[in-house]
Each structure stands twice: as C-alpha cells, then as structure tokens.
Amino acid sequence: MLWHVKLLDLPNEIILSAVEELPDDSVYALAFVCRRLHHLVLPSYLARKGFGPGPGQYLSLFNHDAWDAIRALKVALFKVKLRKLFYLVDCKKDSGWLAGEVETLKRVLDKVEVVEEVVVVFDRPGITVEGFPFILAGDEVGEGHEEDRLISVLSTHARNVLDMIVSSGRCLSLSVGGDVFPRPSDSDHQQLGSTVDNHPSRWQALRRRLVQHSTYLPRNNSQNSLTSFDLHTPVLFQPPLCLWTLDTLNYSTITKISINQQWTTDSNLGNIDQWSLILPHISMPSLTDFSLDYCAIWTHDLIAFLRRHRSLQKLYIGHHVTNPPDPLRLGLFSFQKSALRNLTHLQAPANWLTFMLSNKRSLPALSSCTILVHPFGTDKLTLSSSLDDPLEPIVHRLRSLKELNLSLSFGAPLSDWIHVDPSLEPQDKTTTTTRVHSLVTHIEACIRMYALPRLVSHKMPKWLAQFPALRRFAVYTMSGAGSFAPAQKELLLQGILESCPRVIVEFGVVDEVDLVTRTRAP
C-alpha cells in the first residue's frame, strides 16, 4: 500500500534538509507557496546570500548576492536580524545613482530588526594633496551667510547615509572609514599640513557654528541605539560633516568610540589646532572605552577630554599619537589623584605609560596595563631598550598591577627581534633589582605574515624564558595556526613547554586582535 505524504506534513527539519539540495531559484519560489514555508524557507535563502545573524554572515551593498537578498527582503513578511552590513560608497557615481542607493539602504533597514554592526567606507575620489577632496568641496565661505552655502552632492549623500543608519534605531555599532586623504609620506607632510591652512575661512565658519551649536549639547534621542562608534576617516571631522559627528557622539547611549586613521603624525601637525576646537564640544557621559591612533592632538587637549569622561574604564593610545611631554620636567601636572579614577585597563607605548603613571596617586583603580611595542625596520628588540630602561621610572606602579601585558606588532618577523638579553645570564639572575620584563604576565605577538620563519620558531622558547612571571603567550599571524607546518608547530610547543612549563600557548589571526586596523570590507 502506497502512502502519499504531503510536503507540509513533514517536520521542519526534514523540509529544511530537502531545501538544502535545491538551487537558489527553486528555494526562492518555494518560499512563497504558503505562510509556513515563507517563514521557514526564506531565512534559508537569505543565509545563502550571506544575510543572517550568524558568524561570517553579512550583507555587502551592492554586489550580486546583495541584490538577490534585497529582492527577497522587499516581500518578506517578517523582520530579520543581521550581524553585519557593509556599504562601500563609490564617490564617483552621479547624484541620481547615489540617491537610489540611499532609498535601497532605507528599505533594507526597514526590514531589519537589529544589525549588530554597520560599516561604511568612502571609496577615495580623485583628489590631490593641494586641496580638499571632492567629497568635502562646495563648503566655500565668504562674507555673510557662509554656513548656508551649497555643499556638494557627495557631502549631502554622506550625511543622508549616516543619518539614516543612526536614526533607524536598529544599529548597535557603526564604523566609518575610507582613505579620503592620501597616506602621508615624508615628501607629503608639508603639503598635507597646508591643506587646512589654505582654507582658514572654513574653520572660522566652523568655529562660529560650534559656539552656536554648543548650547544644544549633549542631546538625547530615543531612536538612537548606537553603543559603539569607530571614526576611522578624516571626513567626519571636516566642516561639512563635523556638526553631524558631534551630534552623534553626544548621545548618551555610546559607550565605546575609536578615533583613528586621521592621517596626521608628529611630523605633520597641519590640523592639530583644529582638535583644540573640536574636542571641547564632545561629551559622552556613558563613555567607558576609548581608542586613539593616527591622530595629532595636543597632550593638554587630550587630557582635558579624558578628565571630562569620569566613567572611562578602558583607554587605548596607539603609536601614532602626538608624543607626551616629559613628566619629570613638567612636574607631573596632568594626572592627579582625581583624574581617571575609574580607569582599570590602559594600553599605550612606553612614553605614554611613563607620562600617565609617574604620579603615584594617578589612576588608582588601574589593574591591567599593556605595553605596546612596535619594532621598525631591522631594529633589535632588546628587553633593556624596549622595556626596562624607558619604564624604569614607573616600575613601582607596574609591580602593583594584577596583569602586565606586552603587545608586540611586527611588519616582518626578522629573527633579530628575538634577542636574548645579556642581563639575564645566570650570573646576573641573583640581582634583587626588579626589572620591568620580570613583571610581564601575558605576551601577544602580532606578526603580519602568513608563514613564520623557522629560525624565529627555533629561538622563541629561549626568548620567552626571559619572562619569569609569564603565564600566557599568544602568537597571531595572517593565517592563524595555519601558518605553522605541523612539525614546526609541534617543535615550537615542545620548546616552550621545556623552557616555560606553566605558559599557555594560543594561536590566532592577527586582524582579530589588531585594534588599530583600518575599517575595511569584510
């Protein structure tokens, strides 16, 4: 006797298993047979297009799969959760095309219940170092109503995109990036520094607008759901978008911000005074996590900003930040007992750590500290030159911490950086003087290469033996543990186990821990 079983009589698990064998077009058609199949099958179709809440799933506007996902979202009877939305803004498109993309983005957000992260990257338009990029053009100022002058279509489009994302109330984390200015080089420093100087009227107008605007800050917006904001492009702090950026930052929901990729260094101080103008207008009472790199800010302006944010718990200061003054010469004026009382985690290069911890009463809640070390070129990494000597003035503070981390970042893993310090020869181990390296409990080595030289793996165990308090060692490469051949990995682990029997070894991918990497496409 034959039994006829209808498709809808089957359990959901069997239906989904059968759907996996169907081509995309068939799955899409099946999703509109009835309401049950619609809610059951359409999420499976969207997942094929990378649209979903799971790890590795994201929607990238506007590639081939994105158009298929958008077509399905238009007719979906339910809202979906999305882990990541990526939008590359092609600044060379005409205004009509860009306006259409804004409408499409709005339709996507209307169908999304929540999106964990939105990444917007401005594709660099044709620009020169002599003037403002085209995306900032059109805000020329003159006599009279300079703030009402026409702003370029691209600047308007940028505000429309960012406004829509923030005001949707569905975005938890927003990252904005893009190479709007060319990367500075030694030959470009003076030219890039004069980019703002050649347009003083822009900043005079912005100063007046900031003063008028300041009476309305900070603001609250019940629709804003942002908790994290990464500002990884200079466009957000230029006149056409600066007020929008300040408005967004001054929402009380934001707890984490990262200011990065502003493309200014100590030798290129073209806009360092502009931060003195902007920073006083940023106030986030809920800010607990702040990261800063590739940005030139006067130390006293940065300290004033940090002092205003009393809830700050985590602070990251990268290598490409204006060097602080010598605390021994300036009488430790910047960090008294009342400053940053709630800060528990601090990551910074040695010069900033010395500046902030020289005062015994500063940062009273600090429990964890990370020393950032980035060897350049063929410099040999000796413990005395990179740790012990520069941090000797604050060794008493470092000794009181629960954790002292060492973060190493290498562009190329030359074997010279693994250098056994002569001060740790057996005849010198009886010394009673506490050296900074002897306090290190965790080490992370980020190596931006896919394969680790065998000589480095061979010398690493003996190098790690120089850290008597070490409990954890993590090595990150471009391909994680896959950069090690099985025999090489086994040899490395065996050597570390013999030299440091209590150390836990971990392998990972460098981009997962690189806090200062540029916002980029998935």
PDB file of C-alpha atoms in Angstrom, residues 216-432:
ATOM      1  CA  TYR A 216      22.266  72.165  22.459  1.00  0.00           C
ATOM      2  CA  LEU A 217      24.841  69.568  23.536  1.00  0.00           C
ATOM      3  CA  PRO A 218      24.635  66.927  24.856  1.00  0.00           C
ATOM      4  CA  ARG A 219      21.423  65.596  23.351  1.00  0.00           C
ATOM      5  CA  ASN A 220      19.304  62.513  23.779  1.00  0.00           C
ATOM      6  CA  ASN A 221      17.465  60.690  21.027  1.00  0.00           C
ATOM      7  CA  SER A 222      15.290  57.754  21.927  1.00  0.00           C
ATOM      8  CA  GLN A 223      15.685  56.325  18.413  1.00  0.00           C
ATOM      9  CA  ASN A 224      19.473  56.180  18.643  1.00  0.00           C
ATOM     10  CA  SER A 225      20.690  52.710  19.616  1.00  0.00           C
ATOM     11  CA  LEU A 226      24.428  53.186  18.986  1.00  0.00           C
ATOM     12  CA  THR A 227      26.709  51.838  21.672  1.00  0.00           C
ATOM     13  CA  SER A 228      29.930  51.811  19.610  1.00  0.00           C
ATOM     14  CA  PHE A 229      31.240  54.302  17.039  1.00  0.00           C
ATOM     15  CA  ASP A 230      34.506  53.939  15.071  1.00  0.00           C
ATOM     16  CA  LEU A 231      35.639  57.151  13.362  1.00  0.00           C
ATOM     17  CA  HIS A 232      38.314  55.884  11.003  1.00  0.00           C
ATOM     18  CA  THR A 233      38.367  58.606   8.354  1.00  0.00           C
ATOM     19  CA  PRO A 234      39.149  62.356   8.457  1.00  0.00           C
ATOM     20  CA  VAL A 235      35.978  63.195   6.524  1.00  0.00           C
ATOM     21  CA  LEU A 236      33.878  63.014   9.702  1.00  0.00           C
ATOM     22  CA  PHE A 237      35.756  65.916  11.298  1.00  0.00           C
ATOM     23  CA  GLN A 238      35.837  68.213   8.274  1.00  0.00           C
ATOM     24  CA  PRO A 239      33.389  71.176   8.169  1.00  0.00           C
ATOM     25  CA  PRO A 240      30.582  69.594   6.084  1.00  0.00           C
ATOM     26  CA  LEU A 241      30.152  66.639   8.488  1.00  0.00           C
ATOM     27  CA  CYS A 242      31.708  67.865  11.738  1.00  0.00           C
ATOM     28  CA  LEU A 243      28.442  69.048  13.311  1.00  0.00           C
ATOM     29  CA  TRP A 244      26.737  65.772  12.395  1.00  0.00           C
ATOM     30  CA  THR A 245      29.604  63.862  14.001  1.00  0.00           C
ATOM     31  CA  LEU A 246      29.381  65.907  17.195  1.00  0.00           C
ATOM     32  CA  ASP A 247      25.631  65.391  17.378  1.00  0.00           C
ATOM     33  CA  THR A 248      26.071  61.651  17.008  1.00  0.00           C
ATOM     34  CA  LEU A 249      28.878  61.417  19.553  1.00  0.00           C
ATOM     35  CA  ASN A 250      26.945  63.345  22.134  1.00  0.00           C
ATOM     36  CA  TYR A 251      24.235  60.737  22.504  1.00  0.00           C
ATOM     37  CA  SER A 252      24.262  59.181  25.952  1.00  0.00           C
ATOM     38  CA  THR A 253      23.958  55.620  24.597  1.00  0.00           C
ATOM     39  CA  ILE A 254      27.513  55.493  23.184  1.00  0.00           C
ATOM     40  CA  THR A 255      29.914  53.673  25.490  1.00  0.00           C
ATOM     41  CA  LYS A 256      32.792  52.968  23.095  1.00  0.00           C
ATOM     42  CA  ILE A 257      34.491  55.149  20.488  1.00  0.00           C
ATOM     43  CA  SER A 258      37.613  54.793  18.379  1.00  0.00           C
ATOM     44  CA  ILE A 259      39.243  57.769  16.631  1.00  0.00           C
ATOM     45  CA  ASN A 260      41.738  56.530  14.087  1.00  0.00           C
ATOM     46  CA  GLN A 261      43.170  56.985  10.604  1.00  0.00           C
ATOM     47  CA  GLN A 262      43.099  60.789  10.704  1.00  0.00           C
ATOM     48  CA  TRP A 263      46.428  60.633   8.835  1.00  0.00           C
ATOM     49  CA  THR A 264      48.366  63.059  10.954  1.00  0.00           C
ATOM     50  CA  THR A 265      51.634  62.322  12.715  1.00  0.00           C
ATOM     51  CA  ASP A 266      54.106  64.215  14.891  1.00  0.00           C
ATOM     52  CA  SER A 267      55.856  65.489  11.767  1.00  0.00           C
ATOM     53  CA  ASN A 268      52.554  66.513  10.169  1.00  0.00           C
ATOM     54  CA  LEU A 269      50.725  68.836  12.573  1.00  0.00           C
ATOM     55  CA  GLY A 270      48.559  70.530   9.962  1.00  0.00           C
ATOM     56  CA  ASN A 271      45.270  70.112  11.861  1.00  0.00           C
ATOM     57  CA  ILE A 272      46.472  69.660  15.433  1.00  0.00           C
ATOM     58  CA  ASP A 273      44.977  73.010  16.451  1.00  0.00           C
ATOM     59  CA  GLN A 274      41.616  72.044  14.981  1.00  0.00           C
ATOM     60  CA  TRP A 275      41.277  69.335  17.622  1.00  0.00           C
ATOM     61  CA  SER A 276      41.556  72.068  20.247  1.00  0.00           C
ATOM     62  CA  LEU A 277      38.446  73.496  18.639  1.00  0.00           C
ATOM     63  CA  ILE A 278      36.521  70.236  18.288  1.00  0.00           C
ATOM     64  CA  LEU A 279      37.284  68.209  21.439  1.00  0.00           C
ATOM     65  CA  PRO A 280      35.625  70.605  23.945  1.00  0.00           C
ATOM     66  CA  HIS A 281      32.320  70.009  22.145  1.00  0.00           C
ATOM     67  CA  ILE A 282      32.407  66.229  22.655  1.00  0.00           C
ATOM     68  CA  SER A 283      30.798  64.995  25.861  1.00  0.00           C
ATOM     69  CA  MET A 284      29.644  61.397  26.374  1.00  0.00           C
ATOM     70  CA  PRO A 285      28.634  60.696  29.971  1.00  0.00           C
ATOM     71  CA  SER A 286      28.395  56.920  29.360  1.00  0.00           C
ATOM     72  CA  LEU A 287      31.784  56.524  27.646  1.00  0.00           C
ATOM     73  CA  THR A 288      33.744  53.611  29.113  1.00  0.00           C
ATOM     74  CA  ASP A 289      36.078  52.565  26.267  1.00  0.00           C
ATOM     75  CA  PHE A 290      38.208  54.995  24.206  1.00  0.00           C
ATOM     76  CA  SER A 291      40.801  54.193  21.499  1.00  0.00           C
ATOM     77  CA  LEU A 292      43.020  56.727  19.726  1.00  0.00           C
ATOM     78  CA  ASP A 293      45.632  56.339  16.991  1.00  0.00           C
ATOM     79  CA  TYR A 294      46.854  58.084  13.827  1.00  0.00           C
ATOM     80  CA  CYS A 295      45.748  61.430  15.189  1.00  0.00           C
ATOM     81  CA  ALA A 296      47.758  64.504  16.267  1.00  0.00           C
ATOM     82  CA  ILE A 297      46.234  66.126  19.375  1.00  0.00           C
ATOM     83  CA  TRP A 298      47.983  68.393  21.862  1.00  0.00           C
ATOM     84  CA  THR A 299      48.514  66.477  25.092  1.00  0.00           C
ATOM     85  CA  HIS A 300      46.742  69.092  27.236  1.00  0.00           C
ATOM     86  CA  ASP A 301      43.664  68.902  24.959  1.00  0.00           C
ATOM     87  CA  LEU A 302      43.603  65.115  25.190  1.00  0.00           C
ATOM     88  CA  ILE A 303      43.982  65.148  28.971  1.00  0.00           C
ATOM     89  CA  ALA A 304      41.167  67.682  29.300  1.00  0.00           C
ATOM     90  CA  PHE A 305      38.955  65.430  27.169  1.00  0.00           C
ATOM     91  CA  LEU A 306      39.780  62.365  29.295  1.00  0.00           C
ATOM     92  CA  ARG A 307      39.159  64.208  32.541  1.00  0.00           C
ATOM     93  CA  ARG A 308      35.623  65.108  31.475  1.00  0.00           C
ATOM     94  CA  HIS A 309      34.736  61.451  30.972  1.00  0.00           C
ATOM     95  CA  ARG A 310      34.849  60.152  34.519  1.00  0.00           C
ATOM     96  CA  SER A 311      33.242  56.800  33.680  1.00  0.00           C
ATOM     97  CA  LEU A 312      36.128  55.803  31.403  1.00  0.00           C
ATOM     98  CA  GLN A 313      37.376  52.296  32.207  1.00  0.00           C
ATOM     99  CA  LYS A 314      39.481  51.291  29.173  1.00  0.00           C
ATOM    100  CA  LEU A 315      41.929  53.510  27.316  1.00  0.00           C
ATOM    101  CA  TYR A 316      43.996  52.655  24.224  1.00  0.00           C
ATOM    102  CA  ILE A 317      46.625  55.118  22.929  1.00  0.00           C
ATOM    103  CA  GLY A 318      48.448  53.922  19.828  1.00  0.00           C
ATOM    104  CA  HIS A 319      51.912  54.573  18.468  1.00  0.00           C
ATOM    105  CA  HIS A 320      50.842  57.318  16.045  1.00  0.00           C
ATOM    106  CA  VAL A 321      49.701  59.899  18.595  1.00  0.00           C
ATOM    107  CA  THR A 322      51.495  63.119  19.481  1.00  0.00           C
ATOM    108  CA  ASN A 323      54.248  62.374  21.995  1.00  0.00           C
ATOM    109  CA  PRO A 324      53.511  63.493  25.562  1.00  0.00           C
ATOM    110  CA  PRO A 325      55.798  65.894  27.431  1.00  0.00           C
ATOM    111  CA  ASP A 326      58.409  64.626  29.861  1.00  0.00           C
ATOM    112  CA  PRO A 327      56.583  64.295  33.220  1.00  0.00           C
ATOM    113  CA  LEU A 328      59.810  64.742  35.182  1.00  0.00           C
ATOM    114  CA  ARG A 329      60.387  68.179  33.639  1.00  0.00           C
ATOM    115  CA  LEU A 330      56.791  69.378  33.915  1.00  0.00           C
ATOM    116  CA  GLY A 331      56.170  68.408  37.491  1.00  0.00           C
ATOM    117  CA  LEU A 332      53.564  65.706  36.812  1.00  0.00           C
ATOM    118  CA  PHE A 333      50.925  68.362  36.234  1.00  0.00           C
ATOM    119  CA  SER A 334      48.484  66.287  34.206  1.00  0.00           C
ATOM    120  CA  PHE A 335      47.454  63.299  36.290  1.00  0.00           C
ATOM    121  CA  GLN A 336      46.401  63.959  39.848  1.00  0.00           C
ATOM    122  CA  LYS A 337      44.530  61.584  42.076  1.00  0.00           C
ATOM    123  CA  SER A 338      41.154  62.857  40.873  1.00  0.00           C
ATOM    124  CA  ALA A 339      41.794  62.127  37.170  1.00  0.00           C
ATOM    125  CA  LEU A 340      40.507  58.914  35.571  1.00  0.00           C
ATOM    126  CA  ARG A 341      39.627  57.353  38.889  1.00  0.00           C
ATOM    127  CA  ASN A 342      37.652  54.517  37.266  1.00  0.00           C
ATOM    128  CA  LEU A 343      40.224  53.508  34.641  1.00  0.00           C
ATOM    129  CA  THR A 344      41.050  49.801  35.022  1.00  0.00           C
ATOM    130  CA  HIS A 345      42.751  48.933  31.694  1.00  0.00           C
ATOM    131  CA  LEU A 346      45.405  51.013  29.944  1.00  0.00           C
ATOM    132  CA  GLN A 347      47.194  50.216  26.662  1.00  0.00           C
ATOM    133  CA  ALA A 348      49.877  52.572  25.392  1.00  0.00           C
ATOM    134  CA  PRO A 349      53.518  52.823  24.289  1.00  0.00           C
ATOM    135  CA  ALA A 350      56.206  53.223  26.933  1.00  0.00           C
ATOM    136  CA  ASN A 351      56.383  57.036  26.714  1.00  0.00           C
ATOM    137  CA  TRP A 352      52.664  57.450  27.404  1.00  0.00           C
ATOM    138  CA  LEU A 353      52.723  54.895  30.227  1.00  0.00           C
ATOM    139  CA  THR A 354      55.573  56.755  31.891  1.00  0.00           C
ATOM    140  CA  PHE A 355      53.749  60.057  31.489  1.00  0.00           C
ATOM    141  CA  MET A 356      50.475  58.776  32.962  1.00  0.00           C
ATOM    142  CA  LEU A 357      51.839  56.621  35.795  1.00  0.00           C
ATOM    143  CA  SER A 358      54.744  58.702  37.098  1.00  0.00           C
ATOM    144  CA  ASN A 359      52.451  60.218  39.693  1.00  0.00           C
ATOM    145  CA  LYS A 360      51.959  57.565  42.393  1.00  0.00           C
ATOM    146  CA  ARG A 361      48.393  58.732  43.017  1.00  0.00           C
ATOM    147  CA  SER A 362      47.219  58.666  39.393  1.00  0.00           C
ATOM    148  CA  LEU A 363      44.819  56.039  38.027  1.00  0.00           C
ATOM    149  CA  PRO A 364      44.053  54.475  41.431  1.00  0.00           C
ATOM    150  CA  ALA A 365      41.749  51.759  40.006  1.00  0.00           C
ATOM    151  CA  LEU A 366      44.217  50.541  37.374  1.00  0.00           C
ATOM    152  CA  SER A 367      44.590  46.757  37.472  1.00  0.00           C
ATOM    153  CA  SER A 368      45.822  45.850  33.977  1.00  0.00           C
ATOM    154  CA  CYS A 369      48.361  47.536  31.731  1.00  0.00           C
ATOM    155  CA  THR A 370      49.515  46.676  28.210  1.00  0.00           C
ATOM    156  CA  ILE A 371      52.855  47.886  26.861  1.00  0.00           C
ATOM    157  CA  LEU A 372      52.684  48.465  23.099  1.00  0.00           C
ATOM    158  CA  VAL A 373      55.953  47.765  21.297  1.00  0.00           C
ATOM    159  CA  HIS A 374      56.270  48.080  17.520  1.00  0.00           C
ATOM    160  CA  PRO A 375      59.825  47.490  16.234  1.00  0.00           C
ATOM    161  CA  PHE A 376      60.567  49.278  12.981  1.00  0.00           C
ATOM    162  CA  GLY A 377      62.879  48.123  10.218  1.00  0.00           C
ATOM    163  CA  THR A 378      65.754  45.996  11.432  1.00  0.00           C
ATOM    164  CA  ASP A 379      65.810  47.340  14.984  1.00  0.00           C
ATOM    165  CA  LYS A 380      66.793  44.704  17.502  1.00  0.00           C
ATOM    166  CA  LEU A 381      64.246  44.211  20.253  1.00  0.00           C
ATOM    167  CA  THR A 382      66.205  44.026  23.490  1.00  0.00           C
ATOM    168  CA  LEU A 383      64.372  43.971  26.777  1.00  0.00           C
ATOM    169  CA  SER A 384      66.574  46.676  28.238  1.00  0.00           C
ATOM    170  CA  SER A 385      65.940  49.157  25.407  1.00  0.00           C
ATOM    171  CA  SER A 386      62.234  48.451  24.869  1.00  0.00           C
ATOM    172  CA  LEU A 387      61.006  47.749  28.417  1.00  0.00           C
ATOM    173  CA  ASP A 388      63.387  48.069  31.328  1.00  0.00           C
ATOM    174  CA  ASP A 389      65.056  51.414  30.608  1.00  0.00           C
ATOM    175  CA  PRO A 390      62.084  53.511  29.381  1.00  0.00           C
ATOM    176  CA  LEU A 391      59.726  52.149  32.061  1.00  0.00           C
ATOM    177  CA  GLU A 392      62.173  52.141  34.974  1.00  0.00           C
ATOM    178  CA  PRO A 393      60.645  55.346  36.499  1.00  0.00           C
ATOM    179  CA  ILE A 394      57.267  53.615  36.952  1.00  0.00           C
ATOM    180  CA  VAL A 395      58.369  50.090  37.863  1.00  0.00           C
ATOM    181  CA  HIS A 396      56.873  50.598  41.337  1.00  0.00           C
ATOM    182  CA  ARG A 397      53.416  51.187  39.792  1.00  0.00           C
ATOM    183  CA  LEU A 398      53.694  48.288  37.389  1.00  0.00           C
ATOM    184  CA  ARG A 399      54.618  45.986  40.260  1.00  0.00           C
ATOM    185  CA  SER A 400      51.260  46.694  41.936  1.00  0.00           C
ATOM    186  CA  LEU A 401      49.157  45.605  38.931  1.00  0.00           C
ATOM    187  CA  LYS A 402      47.389  42.268  38.645  1.00  0.00           C
ATOM    188  CA  GLU A 403      48.367  41.908  34.982  1.00  0.00           C
ATOM    189  CA  LEU A 404      51.164  43.375  32.904  1.00  0.00           C
ATOM    190  CA  ASN A 405      50.811  42.587  29.195  1.00  0.00           C
ATOM    191  CA  LEU A 406      53.317  43.017  26.401  1.00  0.00           C
ATOM    192  CA  SER A 407      51.874  43.540  22.915  1.00  0.00           C
ATOM    193  CA  LEU A 408      54.363  43.137  20.055  1.00  0.00           C
ATOM    194  CA  SER A 409      53.497  44.119  16.499  1.00  0.00           C
ATOM    195  CA  PHE A 410      55.757  43.290  13.553  1.00  0.00           C
ATOM    196  CA  GLY A 411      55.513  44.139   9.901  1.00  0.00           C
ATOM    197  CA  ALA A 412      58.149  41.499   9.150  1.00  0.00           C
ATOM    198  CA  PRO A 413      59.318  38.813  11.604  1.00  0.00           C
ATOM    199  CA  LEU A 414      63.071  39.211  11.277  1.00  0.00           C
ATOM    200  CA  SER A 415      64.912  36.911  13.626  1.00  0.00           C
ATOM    201  CA  ASP A 416      66.759  39.884  15.146  1.00  0.00           C
ATOM    202  CA  TRP A 417      63.765  40.829  17.286  1.00  0.00           C
ATOM    203  CA  ILE A 418      64.155  37.608  19.256  1.00  0.00           C
ATOM    204  CA  HIS A 419      67.206  38.683  21.172  1.00  0.00           C
ATOM    205  CA  VAL A 420      68.252  37.138  24.479  1.00  0.00           C
ATOM    206  CA  ASP A 421      69.263  39.950  26.771  1.00  0.00           C
ATOM    207  CA  PRO A 422      72.757  39.513  28.292  1.00  0.00           C
ATOM    208  CA  SER A 423      71.452  40.858  31.595  1.00  0.00           C
ATOM    209  CA  LEU A 424      69.657  37.558  32.133  1.00  0.00           C
ATOM    210  CA  GLU A 425      72.704  35.348  32.056  1.00  0.00           C
ATOM    211  CA  PRO A 426      72.891  33.000  35.075  1.00  0.00           C
ATOM    212  CA  GLN A 427      75.439  35.101  36.917  1.00  0.00           C
ATOM    213  CA  ASP A 428      73.069  38.112  36.844  1.00  0.00           C
ATOM    214  CA  LYS A 429      69.862  36.356  37.936  1.00  0.00           C
ATOM    215  CA  THR A 430      70.612  36.829  41.617  1.00  0.00           C
ATOM    216  CA  THR A 431      70.162  40.591  41.430  1.00  0.00           C
ATOM    217  CA  THR A 432      67.460  41.970  43.750  1.00  0.00           C
TER     218      THR A 432
END
